[in-house]
Short mmCIF file of C-alpha atoms in Angstrom, two decimals:
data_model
loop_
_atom_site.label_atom_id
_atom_site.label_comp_id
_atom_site.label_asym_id
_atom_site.label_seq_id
_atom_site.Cartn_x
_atom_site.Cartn_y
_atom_site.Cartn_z
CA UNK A 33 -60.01 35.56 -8.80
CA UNK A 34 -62.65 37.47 -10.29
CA UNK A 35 -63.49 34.30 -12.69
CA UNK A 36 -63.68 32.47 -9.98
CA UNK A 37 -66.15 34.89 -8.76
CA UNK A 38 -67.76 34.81 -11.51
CA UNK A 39 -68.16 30.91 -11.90
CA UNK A 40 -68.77 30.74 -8.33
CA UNK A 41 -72.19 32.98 -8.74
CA UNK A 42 -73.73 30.13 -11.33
CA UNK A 43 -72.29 27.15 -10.34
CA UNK A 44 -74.93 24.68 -9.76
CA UNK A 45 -72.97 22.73 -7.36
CA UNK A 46 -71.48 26.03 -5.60
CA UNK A 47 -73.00 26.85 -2.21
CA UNK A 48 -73.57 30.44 -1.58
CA UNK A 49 -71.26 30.92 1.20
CA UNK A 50 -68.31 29.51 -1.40
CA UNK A 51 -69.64 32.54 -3.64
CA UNK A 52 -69.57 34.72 -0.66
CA UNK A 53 -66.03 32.94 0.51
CA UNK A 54 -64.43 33.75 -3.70
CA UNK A 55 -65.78 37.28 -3.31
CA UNK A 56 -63.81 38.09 -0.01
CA UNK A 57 -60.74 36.60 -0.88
CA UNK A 58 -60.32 38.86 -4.23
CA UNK A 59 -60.96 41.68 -1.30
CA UNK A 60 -58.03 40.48 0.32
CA UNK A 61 -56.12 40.26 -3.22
CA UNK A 62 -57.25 43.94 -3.64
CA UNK A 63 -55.38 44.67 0.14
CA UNK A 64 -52.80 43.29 -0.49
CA UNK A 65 -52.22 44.94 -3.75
CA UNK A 66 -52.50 48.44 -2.07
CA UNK A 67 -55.54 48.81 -3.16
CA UNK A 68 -57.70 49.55 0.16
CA UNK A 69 -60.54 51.46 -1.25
CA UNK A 70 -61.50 48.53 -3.21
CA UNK A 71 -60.74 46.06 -0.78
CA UNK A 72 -63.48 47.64 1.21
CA UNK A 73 -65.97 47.99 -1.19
CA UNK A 74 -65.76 44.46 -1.93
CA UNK A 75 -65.41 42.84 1.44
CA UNK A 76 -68.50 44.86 2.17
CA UNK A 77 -70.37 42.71 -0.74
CA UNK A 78 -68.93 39.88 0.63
CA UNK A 79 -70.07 40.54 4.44
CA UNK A 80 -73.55 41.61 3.31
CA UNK A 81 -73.97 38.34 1.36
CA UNK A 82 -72.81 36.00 4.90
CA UNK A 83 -75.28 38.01 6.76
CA UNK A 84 -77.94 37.50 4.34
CA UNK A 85 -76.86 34.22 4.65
CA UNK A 86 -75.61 33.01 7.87
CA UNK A 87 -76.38 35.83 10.38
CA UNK A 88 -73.94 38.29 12.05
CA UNK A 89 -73.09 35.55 14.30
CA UNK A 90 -71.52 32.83 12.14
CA UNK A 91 -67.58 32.07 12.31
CA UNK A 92 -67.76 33.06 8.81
CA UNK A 93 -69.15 36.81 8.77
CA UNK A 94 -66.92 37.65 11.82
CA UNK A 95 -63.90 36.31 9.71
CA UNK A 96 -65.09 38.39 6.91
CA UNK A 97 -65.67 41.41 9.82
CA UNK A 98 -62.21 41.22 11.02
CA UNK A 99 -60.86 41.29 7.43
CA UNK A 100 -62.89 44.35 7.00
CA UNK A 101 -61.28 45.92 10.06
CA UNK A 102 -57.98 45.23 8.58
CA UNK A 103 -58.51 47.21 5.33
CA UNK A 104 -60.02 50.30 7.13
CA UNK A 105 -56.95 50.40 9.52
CA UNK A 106 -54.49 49.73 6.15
CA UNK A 107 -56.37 52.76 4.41
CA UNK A 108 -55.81 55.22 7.07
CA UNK A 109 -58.04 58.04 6.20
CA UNK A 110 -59.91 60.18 8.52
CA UNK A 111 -61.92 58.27 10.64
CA UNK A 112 -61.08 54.84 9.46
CA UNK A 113 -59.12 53.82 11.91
CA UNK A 114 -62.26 54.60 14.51
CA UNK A 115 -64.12 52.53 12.09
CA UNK A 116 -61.63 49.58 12.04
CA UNK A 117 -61.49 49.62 15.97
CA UNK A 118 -65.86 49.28 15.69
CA UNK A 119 -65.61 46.61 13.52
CA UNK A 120 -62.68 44.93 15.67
CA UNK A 121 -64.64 44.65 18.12
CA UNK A 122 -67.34 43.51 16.86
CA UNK A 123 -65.57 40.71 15.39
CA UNK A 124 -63.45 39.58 18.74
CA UNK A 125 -67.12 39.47 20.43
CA UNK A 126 -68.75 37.03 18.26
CA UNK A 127 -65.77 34.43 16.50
CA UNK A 128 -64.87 31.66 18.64
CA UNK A 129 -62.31 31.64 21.24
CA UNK A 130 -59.16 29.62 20.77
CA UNK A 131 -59.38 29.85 17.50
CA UNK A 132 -56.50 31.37 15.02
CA UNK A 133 -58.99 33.73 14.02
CA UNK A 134 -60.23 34.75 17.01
CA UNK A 135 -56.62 35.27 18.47
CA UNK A 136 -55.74 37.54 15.47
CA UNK A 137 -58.24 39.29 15.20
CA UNK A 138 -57.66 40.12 19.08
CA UNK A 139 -54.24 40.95 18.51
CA UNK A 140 -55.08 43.55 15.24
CA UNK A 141 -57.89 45.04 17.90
CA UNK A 142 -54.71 46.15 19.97
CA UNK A 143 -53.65 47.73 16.89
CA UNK A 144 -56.46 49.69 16.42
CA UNK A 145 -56.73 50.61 19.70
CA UNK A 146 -53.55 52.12 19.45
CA UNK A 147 -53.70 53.34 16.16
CA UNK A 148 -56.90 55.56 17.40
CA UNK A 149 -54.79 56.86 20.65
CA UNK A 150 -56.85 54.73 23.01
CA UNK A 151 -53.66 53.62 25.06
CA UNK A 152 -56.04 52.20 28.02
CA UNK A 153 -58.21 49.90 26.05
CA UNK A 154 -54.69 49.03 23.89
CA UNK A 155 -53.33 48.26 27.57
CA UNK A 156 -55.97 46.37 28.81
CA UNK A 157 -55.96 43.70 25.97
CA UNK A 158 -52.64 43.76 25.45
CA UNK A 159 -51.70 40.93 27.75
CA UNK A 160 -54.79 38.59 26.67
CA UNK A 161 -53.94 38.87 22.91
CA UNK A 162 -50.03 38.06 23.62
CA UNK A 163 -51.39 35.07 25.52
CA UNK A 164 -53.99 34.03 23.17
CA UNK A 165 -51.76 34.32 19.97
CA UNK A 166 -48.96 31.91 22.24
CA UNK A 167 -51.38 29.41 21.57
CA UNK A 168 -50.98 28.99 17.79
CA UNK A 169 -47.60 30.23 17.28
CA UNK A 170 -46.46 26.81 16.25
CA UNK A 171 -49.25 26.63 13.50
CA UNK A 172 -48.39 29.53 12.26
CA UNK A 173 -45.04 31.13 13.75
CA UNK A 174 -44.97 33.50 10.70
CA UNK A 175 -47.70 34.61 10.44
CA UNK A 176 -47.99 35.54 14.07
CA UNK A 177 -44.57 37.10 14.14
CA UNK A 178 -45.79 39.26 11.12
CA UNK A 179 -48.55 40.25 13.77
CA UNK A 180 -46.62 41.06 16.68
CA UNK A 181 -44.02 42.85 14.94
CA UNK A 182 -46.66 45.38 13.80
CA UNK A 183 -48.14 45.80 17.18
CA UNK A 184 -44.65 46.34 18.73
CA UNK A 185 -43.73 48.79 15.85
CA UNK A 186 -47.16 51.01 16.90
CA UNK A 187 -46.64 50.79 20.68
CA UNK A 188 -42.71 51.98 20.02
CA UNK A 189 -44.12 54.64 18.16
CA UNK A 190 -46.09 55.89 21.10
CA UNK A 191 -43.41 55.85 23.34
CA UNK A 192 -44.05 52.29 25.12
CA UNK A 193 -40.82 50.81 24.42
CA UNK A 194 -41.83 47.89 27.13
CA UNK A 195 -44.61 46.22 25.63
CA UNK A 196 -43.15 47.19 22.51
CA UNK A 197 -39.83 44.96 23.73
CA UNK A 198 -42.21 42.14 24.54
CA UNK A 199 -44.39 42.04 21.39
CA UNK A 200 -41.40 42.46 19.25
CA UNK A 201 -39.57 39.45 21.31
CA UNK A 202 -42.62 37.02 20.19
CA UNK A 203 -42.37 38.22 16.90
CA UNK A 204 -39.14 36.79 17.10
CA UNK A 205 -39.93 34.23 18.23
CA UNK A 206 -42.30 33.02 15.70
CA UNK A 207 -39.64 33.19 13.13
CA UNK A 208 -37.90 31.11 15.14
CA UNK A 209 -39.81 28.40 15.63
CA UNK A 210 -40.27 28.34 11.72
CA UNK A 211 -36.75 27.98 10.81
CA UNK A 212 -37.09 30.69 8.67
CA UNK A 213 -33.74 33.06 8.38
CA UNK A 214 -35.30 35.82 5.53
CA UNK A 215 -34.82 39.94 5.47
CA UNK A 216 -38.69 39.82 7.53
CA UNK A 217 -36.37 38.11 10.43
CA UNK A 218 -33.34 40.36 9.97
CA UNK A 219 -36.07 43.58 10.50
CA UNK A 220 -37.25 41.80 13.40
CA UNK A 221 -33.59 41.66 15.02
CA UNK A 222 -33.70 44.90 14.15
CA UNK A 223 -36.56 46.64 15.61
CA UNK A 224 -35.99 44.82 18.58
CA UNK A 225 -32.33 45.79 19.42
CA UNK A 226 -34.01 49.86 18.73
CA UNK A 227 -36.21 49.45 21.38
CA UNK A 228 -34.26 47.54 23.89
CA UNK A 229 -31.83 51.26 22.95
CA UNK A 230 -34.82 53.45 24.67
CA UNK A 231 -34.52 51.15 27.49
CA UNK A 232 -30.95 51.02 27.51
CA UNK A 233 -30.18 47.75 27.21
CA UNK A 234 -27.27 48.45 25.04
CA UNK A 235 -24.84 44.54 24.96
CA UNK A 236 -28.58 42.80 24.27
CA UNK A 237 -28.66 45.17 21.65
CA UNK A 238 -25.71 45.29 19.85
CA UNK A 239 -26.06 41.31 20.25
CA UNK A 240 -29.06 41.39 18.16
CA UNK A 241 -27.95 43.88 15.82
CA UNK A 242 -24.46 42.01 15.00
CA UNK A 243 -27.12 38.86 14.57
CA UNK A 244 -29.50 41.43 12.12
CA UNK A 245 -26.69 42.68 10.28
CA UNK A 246 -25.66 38.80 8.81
CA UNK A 247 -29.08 38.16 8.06
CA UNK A 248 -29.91 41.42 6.49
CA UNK A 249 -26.54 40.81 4.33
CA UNK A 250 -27.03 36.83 3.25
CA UNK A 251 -30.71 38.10 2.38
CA UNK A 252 -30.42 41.30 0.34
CA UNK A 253 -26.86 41.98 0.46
CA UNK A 254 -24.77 44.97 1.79
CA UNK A 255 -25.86 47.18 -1.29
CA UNK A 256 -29.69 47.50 0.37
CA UNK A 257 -31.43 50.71 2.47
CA UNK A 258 -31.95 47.69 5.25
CA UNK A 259 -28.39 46.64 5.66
CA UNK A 260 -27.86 50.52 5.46
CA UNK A 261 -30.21 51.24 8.16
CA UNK A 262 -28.81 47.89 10.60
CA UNK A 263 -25.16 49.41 10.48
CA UNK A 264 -26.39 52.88 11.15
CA UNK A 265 -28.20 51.63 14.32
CA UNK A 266 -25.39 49.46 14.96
CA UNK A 267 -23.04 51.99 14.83
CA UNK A 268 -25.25 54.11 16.80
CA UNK A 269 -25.79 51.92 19.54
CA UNK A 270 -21.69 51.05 19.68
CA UNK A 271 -21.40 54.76 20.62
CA UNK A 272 -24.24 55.64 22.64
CA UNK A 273 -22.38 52.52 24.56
CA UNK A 274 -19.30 54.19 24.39
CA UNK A 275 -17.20 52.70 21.46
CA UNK A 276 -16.76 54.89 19.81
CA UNK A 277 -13.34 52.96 17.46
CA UNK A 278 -16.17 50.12 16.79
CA UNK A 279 -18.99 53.10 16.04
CA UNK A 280 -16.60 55.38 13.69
CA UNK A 281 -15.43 52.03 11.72
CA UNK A 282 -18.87 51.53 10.79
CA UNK A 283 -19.65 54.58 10.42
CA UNK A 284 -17.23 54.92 7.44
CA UNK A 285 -18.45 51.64 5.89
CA UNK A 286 -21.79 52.51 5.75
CA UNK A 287 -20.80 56.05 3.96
CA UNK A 288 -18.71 54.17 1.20
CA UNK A 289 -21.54 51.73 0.69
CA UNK A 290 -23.65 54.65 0.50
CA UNK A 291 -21.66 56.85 -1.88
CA UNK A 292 -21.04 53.48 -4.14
CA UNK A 293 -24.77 53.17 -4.63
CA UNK A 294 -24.93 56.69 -5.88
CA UNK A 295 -27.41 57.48 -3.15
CA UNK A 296 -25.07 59.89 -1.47
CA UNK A 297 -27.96 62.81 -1.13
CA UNK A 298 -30.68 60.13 1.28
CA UNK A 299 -31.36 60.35 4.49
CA UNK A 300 -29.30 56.96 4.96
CA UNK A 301 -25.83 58.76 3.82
CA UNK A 302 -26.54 61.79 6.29
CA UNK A 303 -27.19 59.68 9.27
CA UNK A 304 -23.74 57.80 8.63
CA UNK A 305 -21.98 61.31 8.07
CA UNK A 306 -23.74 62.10 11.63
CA UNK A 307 -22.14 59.19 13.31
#
């Protein structure tokens, strides 16, 4: 990517907003590498060269803006997630509506919203963002399920196991729609069937967590921390729901898979001793 950047800066049949364009993708390579420092430096080239160019009002910049807002919030250091939630907005104001970038970058706004402990404003868009992102689930169910399932994981983290339930359920549904059966979907299953727990919906979630539990297992196999973690919750949820034969059997089979992958001292092993 960066000789395409490179190329890209002398071409004489290269437009400057494909320069621009090479520049912030190798920020995104840089994200998605772990790399979030660098991401930001260089999506901040990248955005100064579209506003040069096109203006802070162009689809373009604001793409590049919300990308921006998405490596700030990935970082995570002090005061970046106020400074992903700035440019958030920023972005949702100006990129068009109905667009698949203007309906994720709506949804990641809730994210930052509630990553910063602004539950209102997290709230208030909440609804809009579900409905907006409805609209292109079927272009990209994946993608939108990866979306959802990270705005249900922060809202179950603060305690709002509802809209965590309902973000988490068109997550699902996304993967659905796809066809796609992978260890991403088998997570899904699983988050979901923890939060419907807080809520007690127990048989819905032992339903989803027998469903989990055959995914996780044709994915990864039963010698993986996620299969681990699905028969821990599922063995929780059989007791809390008061089997407690169906909760101590696999209880017990999660131990021996746990002492047979040598890994008898994790966290993993002590919650099946608990159950």
């Amino acid at each position: 990517q960066r000789e395409v950047v490179e190329v890209r800066s002398t071409a004489q049949d290269c437009t400057f907003t494909q320069w621009a364009s090479a520049i912030s993708d190798l920020a995104s390579f840089h994200s998605q590498k772990g790399n979030y420092t660098q991401a930001i430096e260089t999506g901040q080239e990248a955005m100064g060269m579209l506003k040069r160019k096109l203006g802070t009002n162009h689809q373009f910049y604001n793409i590049a803006l919300a990308n921006q807002a998405s490596y700030y919030a990935a970082r995570g250091q002090e005061g970046d997630y106020q400074m992903a939630t700035s440019l958030g907005e920023a972005a949702v104001k100006n990129l068009k509506k109905g667009t698949q970038e203007y309906a994720s970058a709506l949804n990641a706004l809730v994210v930052y919203y509630t990553q910063a402990g602004d539950l209102y404003n997290a709230s208030k868009i909440s609804a809009k963002a579900i409905e907006e992102a409805k609209k292109h689930l079927e272009e990209d169910g994946i993608g939108y399920a990866a979306v959802f399932n990270s705005q249900a994981i922060q809202l179950a983290k603060l305690g709002n196991y509802e809209d965590a339930i309902e973000y988490e359920r068109m997550a699902r549904f996304g993967f659905e729609i796809s066809g796609v059966r992978n260890l991403p979907y088998g997570k899904i299953l699983n988050n979901l069937a923890t939060f419907l727990n807080h809520q007690q919906q127990y048989e819905e979630a032992i339903e989803l967590l027998e469903q989990a539990r055959t995914v996780i297992e044709k994915a990864v196999g039963k010698n993986h921390p996620d299969y681990l973690r699905c028969m821990g919750d599922l063995s929780t949820t059989y007791r809390i729901s008061g089997n407690l034969e169906k909760a101590d059997e696999l209880a017990n089979e999660s131990s021996a898979v746990s002492q047979s992958l040598n890994s008898s001292e994790n966290i993993k092993y002590a919650k099946s001793l608990s159950n």
